[in-house]
mmCIF file of C-alpha atoms and ligand atoms in Angstrom:
data_model
loop_
_atom_site.group_PDB
_atom_site.id
_atom_site.type_symbol
_atom_site.label_atom_id
_atom_site.label_comp_id
_atom_site.label_asym_id
_atom_site.label_seq_id
_atom_site.Cartn_x
_atom_site.Cartn_y
_atom_site.Cartn_z
ATOM 1 C CA MET A 1 184.542 4.973 -217.231
ATOM 2 C CA GLY A 2 186.708 5.392 -220.295
ATOM 3 C CA ASN A 3 183.981 5.936 -222.889
ATOM 4 C CA GLU A 4 182.435 8.969 -221.172
ATOM 5 C CA LYS A 5 181.623 11.817 -223.490
ATOM 6 C CA LYS A 6 183.804 14.886 -223.008
ATOM 7 C CA LEU A 7 183.559 18.404 -224.335
ATOM 8 C CA SER A 8 187.224 18.172 -225.292
ATOM 9 C CA GLY A 9 186.282 15.480 -227.803
ATOM 10 C CA ILE A 10 183.706 17.400 -229.859
ATOM 11 C CA SER A 11 183.739 20.572 -231.960
ATOM 12 C CA TRP A 12 181.678 23.529 -230.750
ATOM 13 C CA GLN A 13 179.554 23.383 -233.890
ATOM 14 C CA ASP A 14 178.679 19.700 -233.429
ATOM 15 C CA PHE A 15 178.042 20.152 -229.716
ATOM 16 C CA LYS A 16 175.851 23.222 -230.171
ATOM 17 C CA GLU A 17 173.488 21.372 -232.461
ATOM 18 C CA LEU A 18 172.884 18.392 -230.171
ATOM 19 C CA PRO A 19 169.459 17.988 -228.536
ATOM 20 C CA LEU A 20 169.463 19.033 -224.860
ATOM 21 C CA ALA A 21 169.289 15.495 -223.454
ATOM 22 C CA GLU A 22 172.348 14.483 -225.468
ATOM 23 C CA LYS A 23 174.250 17.600 -224.439
ATOM 24 C CA GLY A 24 173.795 16.554 -220.824
ATOM 25 C CA GLU A 25 175.861 13.420 -221.438
ATOM 26 C CA TYR A 26 178.923 15.623 -221.951
ATOM 27 C CA PHE A 27 178.805 17.041 -218.425
ATOM 28 C CA GLN A 28 178.955 13.824 -216.415
ATOM 29 C CA ALA A 29 182.734 13.341 -216.524
ATOM 30 C CA PRO A 30 185.199 15.770 -214.876
ATOM 31 C CA PRO A 31 185.252 18.757 -214.971
ATOM 32 C CA CYS A 32 181.508 18.072 -214.335
ATOM 33 C CA HIS A 33 179.904 21.264 -215.570
ATOM 34 C CA THR A 34 176.343 22.074 -214.510
ATOM 35 C CA LEU A 35 174.732 23.855 -217.419
ATOM 36 C CA ILE A 36 171.248 22.581 -218.204
ATOM 37 C CA ALA A 37 168.417 20.884 -216.316
ATOM 38 C CA GLN A 38 168.415 18.076 -218.884
ATOM 39 C CA GLN A 39 171.745 16.747 -217.595
ATOM 40 C CA PHE A 40 170.268 15.473 -214.305
ATOM 41 C CA SER A 41 168.841 12.002 -213.770
ATOM 42 C CA ARG A 42 166.327 11.324 -211.028
ATOM 43 C CA ALA A 43 168.951 9.296 -209.139
ATOM 44 C CA GLN A 44 171.324 12.276 -209.222
ATOM 45 C CA LEU A 45 168.603 14.608 -207.965
ATOM 46 C CA GLU A 46 167.800 12.247 -205.119
ATOM 47 C CA GLU A 47 171.461 11.969 -204.156
ATOM 48 C CA LEU A 48 171.880 15.743 -204.240
ATOM 49 C CA CYS A 49 168.770 16.269 -202.104
ATOM 50 C CA ALA A 50 169.922 13.692 -199.559
ATOM 51 C CA LEU A 51 173.364 15.295 -199.454
ATOM 52 C CA ALA A 52 171.837 18.767 -199.029
ATOM 53 C CA THR A 53 169.933 17.511 -195.982
ATOM 54 C CA LYS A 54 173.078 15.999 -194.476
ATOM 55 C CA ILE A 55 175.001 19.240 -195.008
ATOM 56 C CA ARG A 56 172.128 21.204 -193.472
ATOM 57 C CA ARG A 57 172.031 19.010 -190.375
ATOM 58 C CA ILE A 58 175.805 18.771 -189.957
ATOM 59 C CA SER A 59 176.182 22.546 -190.182
ATOM 60 C CA LYS A 60 173.906 23.053 -187.178
ATOM 61 C CA ARG A 61 176.717 22.183 -184.783
ATOM 62 C CA ARG A 62 179.987 23.980 -184.443
ATOM 63 C CA GLU A 63 182.125 20.865 -184.914
ATOM 64 C CA GLY A 64 180.006 19.976 -187.942
ATOM 65 C CA SER A 65 180.506 23.441 -189.460
ATOM 66 C CA ASN A 66 184.212 23.200 -188.813
ATOM 67 C CA PHE A 67 184.333 19.833 -190.542
ATOM 68 C CA LEU A 68 182.424 21.144 -193.585
ATOM 69 C CA ARG A 69 184.797 24.088 -193.883
ATOM 70 C CA THR A 70 187.769 21.780 -194.313
ATOM 71 C CA LEU A 71 186.303 19.973 -197.292
ATOM 72 C CA LEU A 72 187.175 22.395 -200.086
ATOM 73 C CA SER A 73 189.491 24.795 -198.305
ATOM 74 C CA ASP A 74 192.080 24.110 -200.992
ATOM 75 C CA HIS A 75 189.740 25.402 -203.712
ATOM 76 C CA ARG A 76 188.765 28.805 -205.053
ATOM 77 C CA ALA A 77 185.558 29.740 -206.847
ATOM 78 C CA MET A 78 185.053 32.628 -209.222
ATOM 79 C CA LEU A 79 181.593 34.186 -209.074
ATOM 80 C CA TYR A 80 181.002 35.968 -212.354
ATOM 81 C CA PHE A 81 177.580 37.604 -212.369
ATOM 82 C CA ALA A 82 176.993 39.728 -215.444
ATOM 83 C CA GLN A 83 173.267 40.147 -214.601
ATOM 84 C CA PRO A 84 171.540 41.362 -211.432
ATOM 85 C CA SER A 85 171.278 38.777 -208.666
ATOM 86 C CA SER A 86 170.648 38.726 -204.927
ATOM 87 C CA ARG A 87 169.606 35.225 -203.873
ATOM 88 C CA THR A 88 171.535 33.169 -206.379
ATOM 89 C CA TYR A 89 174.713 35.139 -205.781
ATOM 90 C CA LEU A 90 174.363 35.111 -201.990
ATOM 91 C CA SER A 91 173.397 31.475 -201.773
ATOM 92 C CA PHE A 92 176.300 30.384 -203.977
ATOM 93 C CA SER A 93 178.672 32.582 -202.051
ATOM 94 C CA SER A 94 177.334 31.223 -198.725
ATOM 95 C CA ALA A 95 177.502 27.632 -200.015
ATOM 96 C CA CYS A 96 181.157 28.184 -200.967
ATOM 97 C CA LYS A 97 181.946 29.553 -197.503
ATOM 98 C CA LEU A 98 180.150 26.655 -195.858
ATOM 99 C CA LEU A 99 182.531 24.286 -197.641
ATOM 100 C CA GLY A 100 185.616 26.402 -197.058
ATOM 101 C CA LEU A 101 186.049 27.540 -200.676
ATOM 102 C CA SER A 102 187.392 31.024 -200.998
ATOM 103 C CA THR A 103 185.624 33.186 -203.542
ATOM 104 C CA ILE A 104 186.533 35.979 -205.878
ATOM 105 C CA ASP A 105 183.878 37.874 -207.737
ATOM 106 C CA VAL A 106 183.126 40.085 -210.669
ATOM 107 C CA ARG A 107 179.572 41.355 -210.563
ATOM 108 C CA ASP A 108 179.741 43.928 -213.268
ATOM 109 C CA SER A 109 181.377 43.240 -216.609
ATOM 110 C CA LYS A 110 182.005 46.997 -216.911
ATOM 111 C CA THR A 111 184.737 46.571 -214.305
ATOM 112 C CA SER A 112 186.506 43.840 -216.300
ATOM 113 C CA SER A 113 188.720 44.215 -219.350
ATOM 114 C CA GLU A 114 185.726 43.532 -221.588
ATOM 115 C CA VAL A 115 185.440 47.331 -221.764
ATOM 116 C CA LYS A 116 188.941 47.412 -223.283
ATOM 117 C CA GLY A 117 187.669 45.238 -226.096
ATOM 118 C CA GLU A 118 188.641 41.857 -224.647
ATOM 119 C CA SER A 119 186.369 39.070 -225.855
ATOM 120 C CA PRO A 120 184.100 37.535 -223.182
ATOM 121 C CA GLU A 121 185.842 34.198 -223.846
ATOM 122 C CA ASP A 122 189.274 35.686 -223.090
ATOM 123 C CA THR A 123 187.898 37.353 -219.972
ATOM 124 C CA ILE A 124 186.617 34.010 -218.687
ATOM 125 C CA ARG A 125 189.871 32.299 -219.586
ATOM 126 C CA THR A 126 191.618 34.915 -217.494
ATOM 127 C CA PHE A 127 189.269 34.220 -214.579
ATOM 128 C CA SER A 128 190.022 30.514 -214.882
ATOM 129 C CA SER A 129 193.685 31.176 -214.092
ATOM 130 C CA TYR A 130 192.725 32.251 -210.575
ATOM 131 C CA ALA A 131 189.966 29.786 -209.758
ATOM 132 C CA ASP A 132 189.090 26.091 -209.610
ATOM 133 C CA MET A 133 185.451 26.638 -210.580
ATOM 134 C CA ILE A 134 183.416 29.338 -212.317
ATOM 135 C CA ILE A 135 179.895 30.080 -211.162
ATOM 136 C CA MET A 136 178.375 32.364 -213.737
ATOM 137 C CA ARG A 137 175.230 34.244 -214.634
ATOM 138 C CA HIS A 138 175.015 35.785 -218.059
ATOM 139 C CA PRO A 139 172.303 37.520 -220.108
ATOM 140 C CA VAL A 140 173.148 35.563 -223.233
ATOM 141 C CA GLY A 141 171.429 32.177 -223.449
ATOM 142 C CA GLY A 142 173.907 29.390 -224.157
ATOM 143 C CA PHE A 143 176.941 31.484 -223.179
ATOM 144 C CA ALA A 144 177.732 29.286 -220.157
ATOM 145 C CA GLU A 145 177.804 26.275 -222.490
ATOM 146 C CA ARG A 146 180.183 28.061 -224.826
ATOM 147 C CA VAL A 147 182.463 28.917 -221.900
ATOM 148 C CA ALA A 148 182.374 25.353 -220.584
ATOM 149 C CA TRP A 149 183.279 24.016 -224.015
ATOM 150 C CA MET A 150 186.059 26.568 -224.391
ATOM 151 C CA LEU A 151 187.578 25.830 -220.957
ATOM 152 C CA SER A 152 187.281 22.085 -221.499
ATOM 153 C CA ASN A 153 189.541 22.551 -224.493
ATOM 154 C CA THR A 154 192.307 24.350 -222.575
ATOM 155 C CA ASN A 155 194.918 22.989 -220.211
ATOM 156 C CA ARG A 156 192.785 24.293 -217.307
ATOM 157 C CA PRO A 157 189.451 22.568 -217.735
ATOM 158 C CA ILE A 158 187.635 23.781 -214.616
ATOM 159 C CA PRO A 159 183.911 23.236 -213.955
ATOM 160 C CA VAL A 160 181.369 25.871 -214.927
ATOM 161 C CA LEU A 161 178.116 26.158 -212.968
ATOM 162 C CA ASN A 162 175.342 27.995 -214.762
ATOM 163 C CA ALA A 163 173.702 30.375 -212.273
ATOM 164 C CA GLY A 164 171.142 31.588 -214.823
ATOM 165 C CA SER A 165 171.571 32.078 -218.551
ATOM 166 C CA GLY A 166 169.427 34.424 -220.627
ATOM 167 C CA ALA A 167 165.776 33.432 -220.633
ATOM 168 C CA ASP A 168 166.560 29.773 -221.214
ATOM 169 C CA GLN A 169 168.048 27.882 -218.245
ATOM 170 C CA HIS A 170 168.478 28.107 -214.492
ATOM 171 C CA PRO A 171 169.462 24.552 -213.538
ATOM 172 C CA THR A 172 170.516 25.245 -209.957
ATOM 173 C CA GLN A 173 167.251 27.065 -209.193
ATOM 174 C CA ALA A 174 165.431 24.006 -210.554
ATOM 175 C CA LEU A 175 167.558 21.826 -208.293
ATOM 176 C CA LEU A 176 166.655 23.819 -205.188
ATOM 177 C CA ASP A 177 163.011 23.823 -206.291
ATOM 178 C CA ILE A 178 163.088 20.028 -206.479
ATOM 179 C CA TYR A 179 164.712 19.954 -203.043
ATOM 180 C CA THR A 180 161.929 22.185 -201.709
ATOM 181 C CA LEU A 181 159.200 20.048 -203.275
ATOM 182 C CA GLU A 182 160.812 16.893 -201.944
ATOM 183 C CA ARG A 183 161.020 18.294 -198.417
ATOM 184 C CA SER A 184 157.485 19.660 -198.585
ATOM 185 C CA PHE A 185 155.972 16.367 -199.728
ATOM 186 C CA GLU A 186 158.215 14.116 -197.645
ATOM 187 C CA LYS A 187 155.308 12.835 -195.563
ATOM 188 C CA ILE A 188 152.763 12.607 -198.355
ATOM 189 C CA GLY A 189 154.505 10.353 -200.849
ATOM 190 C CA GLY A 190 157.095 12.686 -202.360
ATOM 191 C CA ILE A 191 156.842 14.433 -205.722
ATOM 192 C CA ASP A 192 155.364 11.461 -207.610
ATOM 193 C CA GLY A 193 151.673 11.885 -208.408
ATOM 194 C CA LYS A 194 151.550 15.591 -207.527
ATOM 195 C CA SER A 195 150.140 18.504 -209.545
ATOM 196 C CA VAL A 196 152.276 21.580 -210.059
ATOM 197 C CA ALA A 197 150.905 24.867 -211.433
ATOM 198 C CA PHE A 198 153.323 27.333 -213.019
ATOM 199 C CA VAL A 199 151.803 30.806 -212.970
ATOM 200 C CA GLY A 200 152.840 34.159 -214.457
ATOM 201 C CA ASP A 201 155.415 34.917 -217.125
ATOM 202 C CA LEU A 202 156.111 31.449 -218.443
ATOM 203 C CA ALA A 203 157.346 32.662 -221.815
ATOM 204 C CA ARG A 204 160.473 34.246 -220.381
ATOM 205 C CA GLY A 205 160.890 32.659 -216.959
ATOM 206 C CA ARG A 206 163.994 30.488 -217.138
ATOM 207 C CA THR A 207 163.292 28.856 -213.769
ATOM 208 C CA VAL A 208 160.015 27.462 -215.119
ATOM 209 C CA ARG A 209 161.688 26.065 -218.212
ATOM 210 C CA SER A 210 164.289 24.217 -216.135
ATOM 211 C CA LEU A 211 161.938 22.967 -213.401
ATOM 212 C CA ALA A 212 159.226 21.789 -215.822
ATOM 213 C CA TRP A 213 161.817 19.499 -217.360
ATOM 214 C CA LEU A 214 162.997 18.079 -214.025
ATOM 215 C CA LEU A 215 159.405 17.209 -213.146
ATOM 216 C CA THR A 216 159.316 14.824 -216.137
ATOM 217 C CA LEU A 217 161.722 12.620 -214.167
ATOM 218 C CA TYR A 218 158.971 11.878 -211.615
ATOM 219 C CA THR A 219 156.001 9.541 -212.039
ATOM 220 C CA ASP A 220 152.473 10.781 -212.766
ATOM 221 C CA VAL A 221 153.190 14.451 -212.191
ATOM 222 C CA LYS A 222 150.643 16.768 -213.785
ATOM 223 C CA VAL A 223 151.622 20.289 -214.718
ATOM 224 C CA TYR A 224 149.397 23.323 -215.326
ATOM 225 C CA PHE A 225 150.782 26.280 -217.249
ATOM 226 C CA VAL A 226 148.673 29.258 -216.166
ATOM 227 C CA ALA A 227 149.412 32.534 -217.932
ATOM 228 C CA PRO A 228 147.960 35.270 -220.102
ATOM 229 C CA GLU A 229 148.148 34.233 -223.743
ATOM 230 C CA GLN A 230 151.128 36.473 -224.565
ATOM 231 C CA LEU A 231 153.180 35.061 -221.680
ATOM 232 C CA GLN A 232 152.329 31.399 -222.100
ATOM 233 C CA ILE A 233 154.937 28.659 -222.045
ATOM 234 C CA GLY A 234 156.966 28.173 -225.246
ATOM 235 C CA ALA A 235 156.238 25.466 -227.801
ATOM 236 C CA ASP A 236 159.829 24.230 -227.439
ATOM 237 C CA VAL A 237 159.205 23.345 -223.762
ATOM 238 C CA LEU A 238 155.923 21.616 -224.598
ATOM 239 C CA GLU A 239 157.656 19.563 -227.277
ATOM 240 C CA LEU A 240 160.173 18.323 -224.707
ATOM 241 C CA LEU A 241 157.367 17.470 -222.277
ATOM 242 C CA ASP A 242 155.428 15.669 -225.028
ATOM 243 C CA ALA A 243 158.492 13.600 -225.862
ATOM 244 C CA ALA A 244 158.835 12.719 -222.169
ATOM 245 C CA GLY A 245 155.137 11.737 -222.008
ATOM 246 C CA MET A 246 154.246 14.302 -219.353
ATOM 247 C CA GLU A 247 150.629 15.240 -218.709
ATOM 248 C CA TYR A 248 150.026 19.001 -218.812
ATOM 249 C CA GLU A 249 147.339 21.599 -219.386
ATOM 250 C CA VAL A 250 147.796 25.085 -220.800
ATOM 251 C CA THR A 251 145.203 27.465 -219.382
ATOM 252 C CA GLN A 252 144.359 31.001 -218.283
ATOM 253 C CA ASP A 253 141.951 29.876 -215.588
ATOM 254 C CA PHE A 254 143.955 30.243 -212.376
ATOM 255 C CA ALA A 255 140.836 30.003 -210.188
ATOM 256 C CA ALA A 256 140.079 26.526 -211.546
ATOM 257 C CA VAL A 257 143.655 25.321 -211.093
ATOM 258 C CA MET A 258 144.212 26.552 -207.513
ATOM 259 C CA PRO A 259 142.216 23.866 -205.651
ATOM 260 C CA LYS A 260 143.688 21.073 -207.793
ATOM 261 C CA SER A 261 147.352 21.960 -207.253
ATOM 262 C CA ASP A 262 149.819 20.542 -204.762
ATOM 263 C CA ALA A 263 152.303 23.283 -205.596
ATOM 264 C CA LEU A 264 151.743 26.751 -207.014
ATOM 265 C CA TYR A 265 154.916 28.070 -208.610
ATOM 266 C CA MET A 266 154.345 31.811 -208.952
ATOM 267 C CA THR A 267 156.597 33.998 -211.124
ATOM 268 C CA ARG A 268 156.968 37.702 -211.813
ATOM 269 C CA ILE A 269 156.657 39.435 -215.169
ATOM 270 C CA GLN A 270 160.128 39.371 -216.715
ATOM 271 C CA ASP A 271 159.867 42.826 -218.295
ATOM 272 C CA GLU A 272 163.618 43.223 -218.634
ATOM 273 C CA TRP A 273 163.153 41.223 -221.869
ATOM 274 C CA ASP A 274 160.489 43.614 -223.237
ATOM 275 C CA VAL A 275 161.382 45.258 -226.506
ATOM 276 C CA GLU A 276 158.903 48.136 -226.297
ATOM 277 C CA GLY A 277 157.303 47.858 -222.867
ATOM 278 C CA GLU A 278 154.762 45.327 -224.183
ATOM 279 C CA SER A 279 154.285 43.761 -220.722
ATOM 280 C CA THR A 280 152.618 46.924 -219.467
ATOM 281 C CA THR A 281 149.649 46.262 -221.752
ATOM 282 C CA ILE A 282 148.994 42.770 -220.346
ATOM 283 C CA ASP A 283 146.405 42.347 -217.612
ATOM 284 C CA THR A 284 147.975 40.065 -214.999
ATOM 285 C CA ALA A 285 145.501 40.735 -212.165
ATOM 286 C CA SER A 286 144.010 37.238 -212.309
ATOM 287 C CA PHE A 287 147.436 35.575 -212.034
ATOM 288 C CA CYS A 288 148.047 36.728 -208.482
ATOM 289 C CA ILE A 289 147.386 35.097 -205.125
ATOM 290 C CA ASN A 290 146.224 36.731 -201.905
ATOM 291 C CA GLU A 291 144.430 35.992 -198.637
ATOM 292 C CA GLU A 292 141.079 35.504 -200.355
ATOM 293 C CA HIS A 293 142.391 32.470 -202.202
ATOM 294 C CA LEU A 294 143.783 30.594 -199.229
ATOM 295 C CA ASP A 295 140.535 28.783 -198.422
ATOM 296 C CA VAL A 296 140.416 26.986 -201.743
ATOM 297 C CA LEU A 297 143.985 25.674 -201.556
ATOM 298 C CA LYS A 298 144.686 22.130 -200.375
ATOM 299 C CA GLU A 299 145.858 21.988 -196.793
ATOM 300 C CA THR A 300 149.067 20.284 -197.913
ATOM 301 C CA ALA A 301 149.688 22.651 -200.842
ATOM 302 C CA VAL A 302 152.812 24.795 -201.069
ATOM 303 C CA ILE A 303 153.207 28.225 -202.614
ATOM 304 C CA MET A 304 156.603 28.740 -204.188
ATOM 305 C CA HIS A 305 158.335 31.585 -206.018
ATOM 306 C CA PRO A 306 161.916 31.859 -207.299
ATOM 307 C CA LEU A 307 161.793 35.512 -206.156
ATOM 308 C CA PRO A 308 162.026 38.463 -206.473
ATOM 309 C CA ARG A 309 158.264 38.917 -206.298
ATOM 310 C CA ARG A 310 156.187 41.850 -207.270
ATOM 311 C CA LYS A 311 152.434 41.770 -206.815
ATOM 312 C CA GLU A 312 151.805 38.150 -207.761
ATOM 313 C CA ILE A 313 151.962 37.043 -204.114
ATOM 314 C CA SER A 314 150.424 39.353 -201.553
ATOM 315 C CA THR A 315 152.577 39.874 -198.456
ATOM 316 C CA ASP A 316 149.401 39.105 -196.463
ATOM 317 C CA ILE A 317 149.964 35.420 -196.972
ATOM 318 C CA ASP A 318 153.640 35.319 -195.982
ATOM 319 C CA ASN A 319 152.816 33.753 -192.623
ATOM 320 C CA ASP A 320 150.521 31.065 -193.949
ATOM 321 C CA PRO A 321 152.196 27.678 -193.355
ATOM 322 C CA ARG A 322 151.833 26.925 -197.060
ATOM 323 C CA ALA A 323 153.931 29.945 -198.079
ATOM 324 C CA MET A 324 157.186 28.202 -198.896
ATOM 325 C CA TYR A 325 159.144 30.873 -200.776
ATOM 326 C CA TRP A 326 161.399 32.028 -197.953
ATOM 327 C CA ARG A 327 162.267 28.456 -196.990
ATOM 328 C CA GLN A 328 162.711 27.682 -200.685
ATOM 329 C CA MET A 329 165.289 30.468 -200.871
ATOM 330 C CA ARG A 330 167.218 29.097 -197.910
ATOM 331 C CA ASN A 331 167.131 25.636 -199.465
ATOM 332 C CA GLY A 332 169.182 27.137 -202.282
ATOM 333 C CA MET A 333 172.228 27.336 -200.052
ATOM 334 C CA TRP A 334 172.031 23.653 -199.073
ATOM 335 C CA ALA A 335 171.248 22.409 -202.560
ATOM 336 C CA ARG A 336 174.062 24.459 -204.080
ATOM 337 C CA ALA A 337 176.530 23.296 -201.428
ATOM 338 C CA ALA A 338 175.590 19.691 -202.284
ATOM 339 C CA LEU A 339 176.120 20.401 -205.968
ATOM 340 C CA ILE A 340 179.526 22.036 -205.445
ATOM 341 C CA LEU A 341 180.713 19.168 -203.274
ATOM 342 C CA THR A 342 179.565 16.628 -205.847
ATOM 343 C CA THR A 343 181.204 18.596 -208.646
ATOM 344 C CA PHE A 344 184.541 18.016 -206.897
ATOM 345 C CA ASP A 345 183.574 14.410 -206.052
ATOM 346 C CA ARG A 346 183.923 14.959 -202.305
ATOM 347 C CA GLN A 347 180.409 13.878 -201.256
ATOM 348 C CA ASP A 348 181.601 10.583 -199.729
ATOM 349 C CA GLU A 349 183.334 12.449 -196.933
ATOM 350 C CA VAL A 350 180.027 14.008 -195.882
ATOM 351 C CA ASN A 351 178.215 10.699 -196.243
ATOM 352 C CA GLU A 352 180.791 9.003 -193.977
ATOM 353 C CA TYR A 353 180.773 11.826 -191.425
ATOM 354 C CA TYR A 354 176.981 11.776 -191.355
ATOM 355 C CA ALA A 355 176.839 8.013 -190.793
ATOM 356 C CA ASP A 356 178.569 8.573 -187.418
ATOM 357 C CA TYR A 357 176.805 11.840 -186.690
ATOM 358 C CA ASP A 358 174.518 11.877 -183.720
ATOM 359 C CA LYS A 359 171.294 13.021 -185.403
HETATM 360 N N1 LIG B 1 165.630 34.907 -209.687
HETATM 361 C C1 LIG B 1 165.068 34.201 -210.805
HETATM 362 C C2 LIG B 1 165.979 34.285 -212.015
HETATM 363 O O1 LIG B 1 167.103 34.694 -211.899
HETATM 364 C C3 LIG B 1 163.684 34.617 -211.098
HETATM 365 C C4 LIG B 1 163.480 36.040 -211.509
HETATM 366 O O2 LIG B 1 164.417 36.827 -211.654
HETATM 367 O O3 LIG B 1 162.312 36.370 -211.703
HETATM 368 O O4 LIG B 1 165.586 33.872 -213.086
#
């Protein structure tokens, strides 16, 4: 304590230019923003996963749910979603309700005073007057960081949780993905030593960028990046993985990767970022999974997807025990509740309650 780095102690220009891992050091002290995957340590991920499980179990009983709802009933969260969202919005909103936080939301910036020419920064500062936390999704990469820096330098420095920014980061999706992997591999040694294949649009999928980084925190994880050439993972991500000493392979051969993988992380084509419909010219047929492929998968493998899906996962395999995407989605609510509670430093109350809880 005392020498923690704070956004109020650095200029925007200096902060903006820091490498990602160093940026993360500025979010550890209150107001504890969650902005990038690089801010998490393995110990923090493990604590959040354990807390998510406790919240999940406690909420199964009425008295447990009632207890959870008292925890943050004196807090309000602003959900500002300036990009389409179903799961992330609903899971954050459900996580808030689970913990008793009341929520206010703006889901369309056209309904805010931005249309009257107000700057996005002023709009957010306005929101901060009515809330104790801002959960935001924005099309502009880095905008959540800018907002967090700006609010940290006001007399109302409230936490900002990045619920998806541009094509660059989706730290809370990565957190729930880690929670899903941890639960899936609980009985077979956890995430260490596993192989994870990312498949689809890796160039513009922000969930892949965030999760690939978190996997560097585990031991002996091997990653496959499986995509058509035009949609392959960015050099900037590979540089980060190289620096972290992670083993990976960049390939187009999905058939060869399938039997070797412990997790297949499927993604859709992110054509909202197309400039001139270029995605339509890319053949993605061999980056899909259907019933025919199930035989070659490991029995313990899991198939994940941040959703929404298109054709990359056939609905025929939804009932296979290895299809994890619907459970993965539900895990988002528990993981996000754990994160919100930790943001306000109230996790000990759940830990104490759980110690006496009749499991
Ligand atoms: N829901 C995820 C996201 O917001 C994945 C996607 O949209 O394809 O990035």
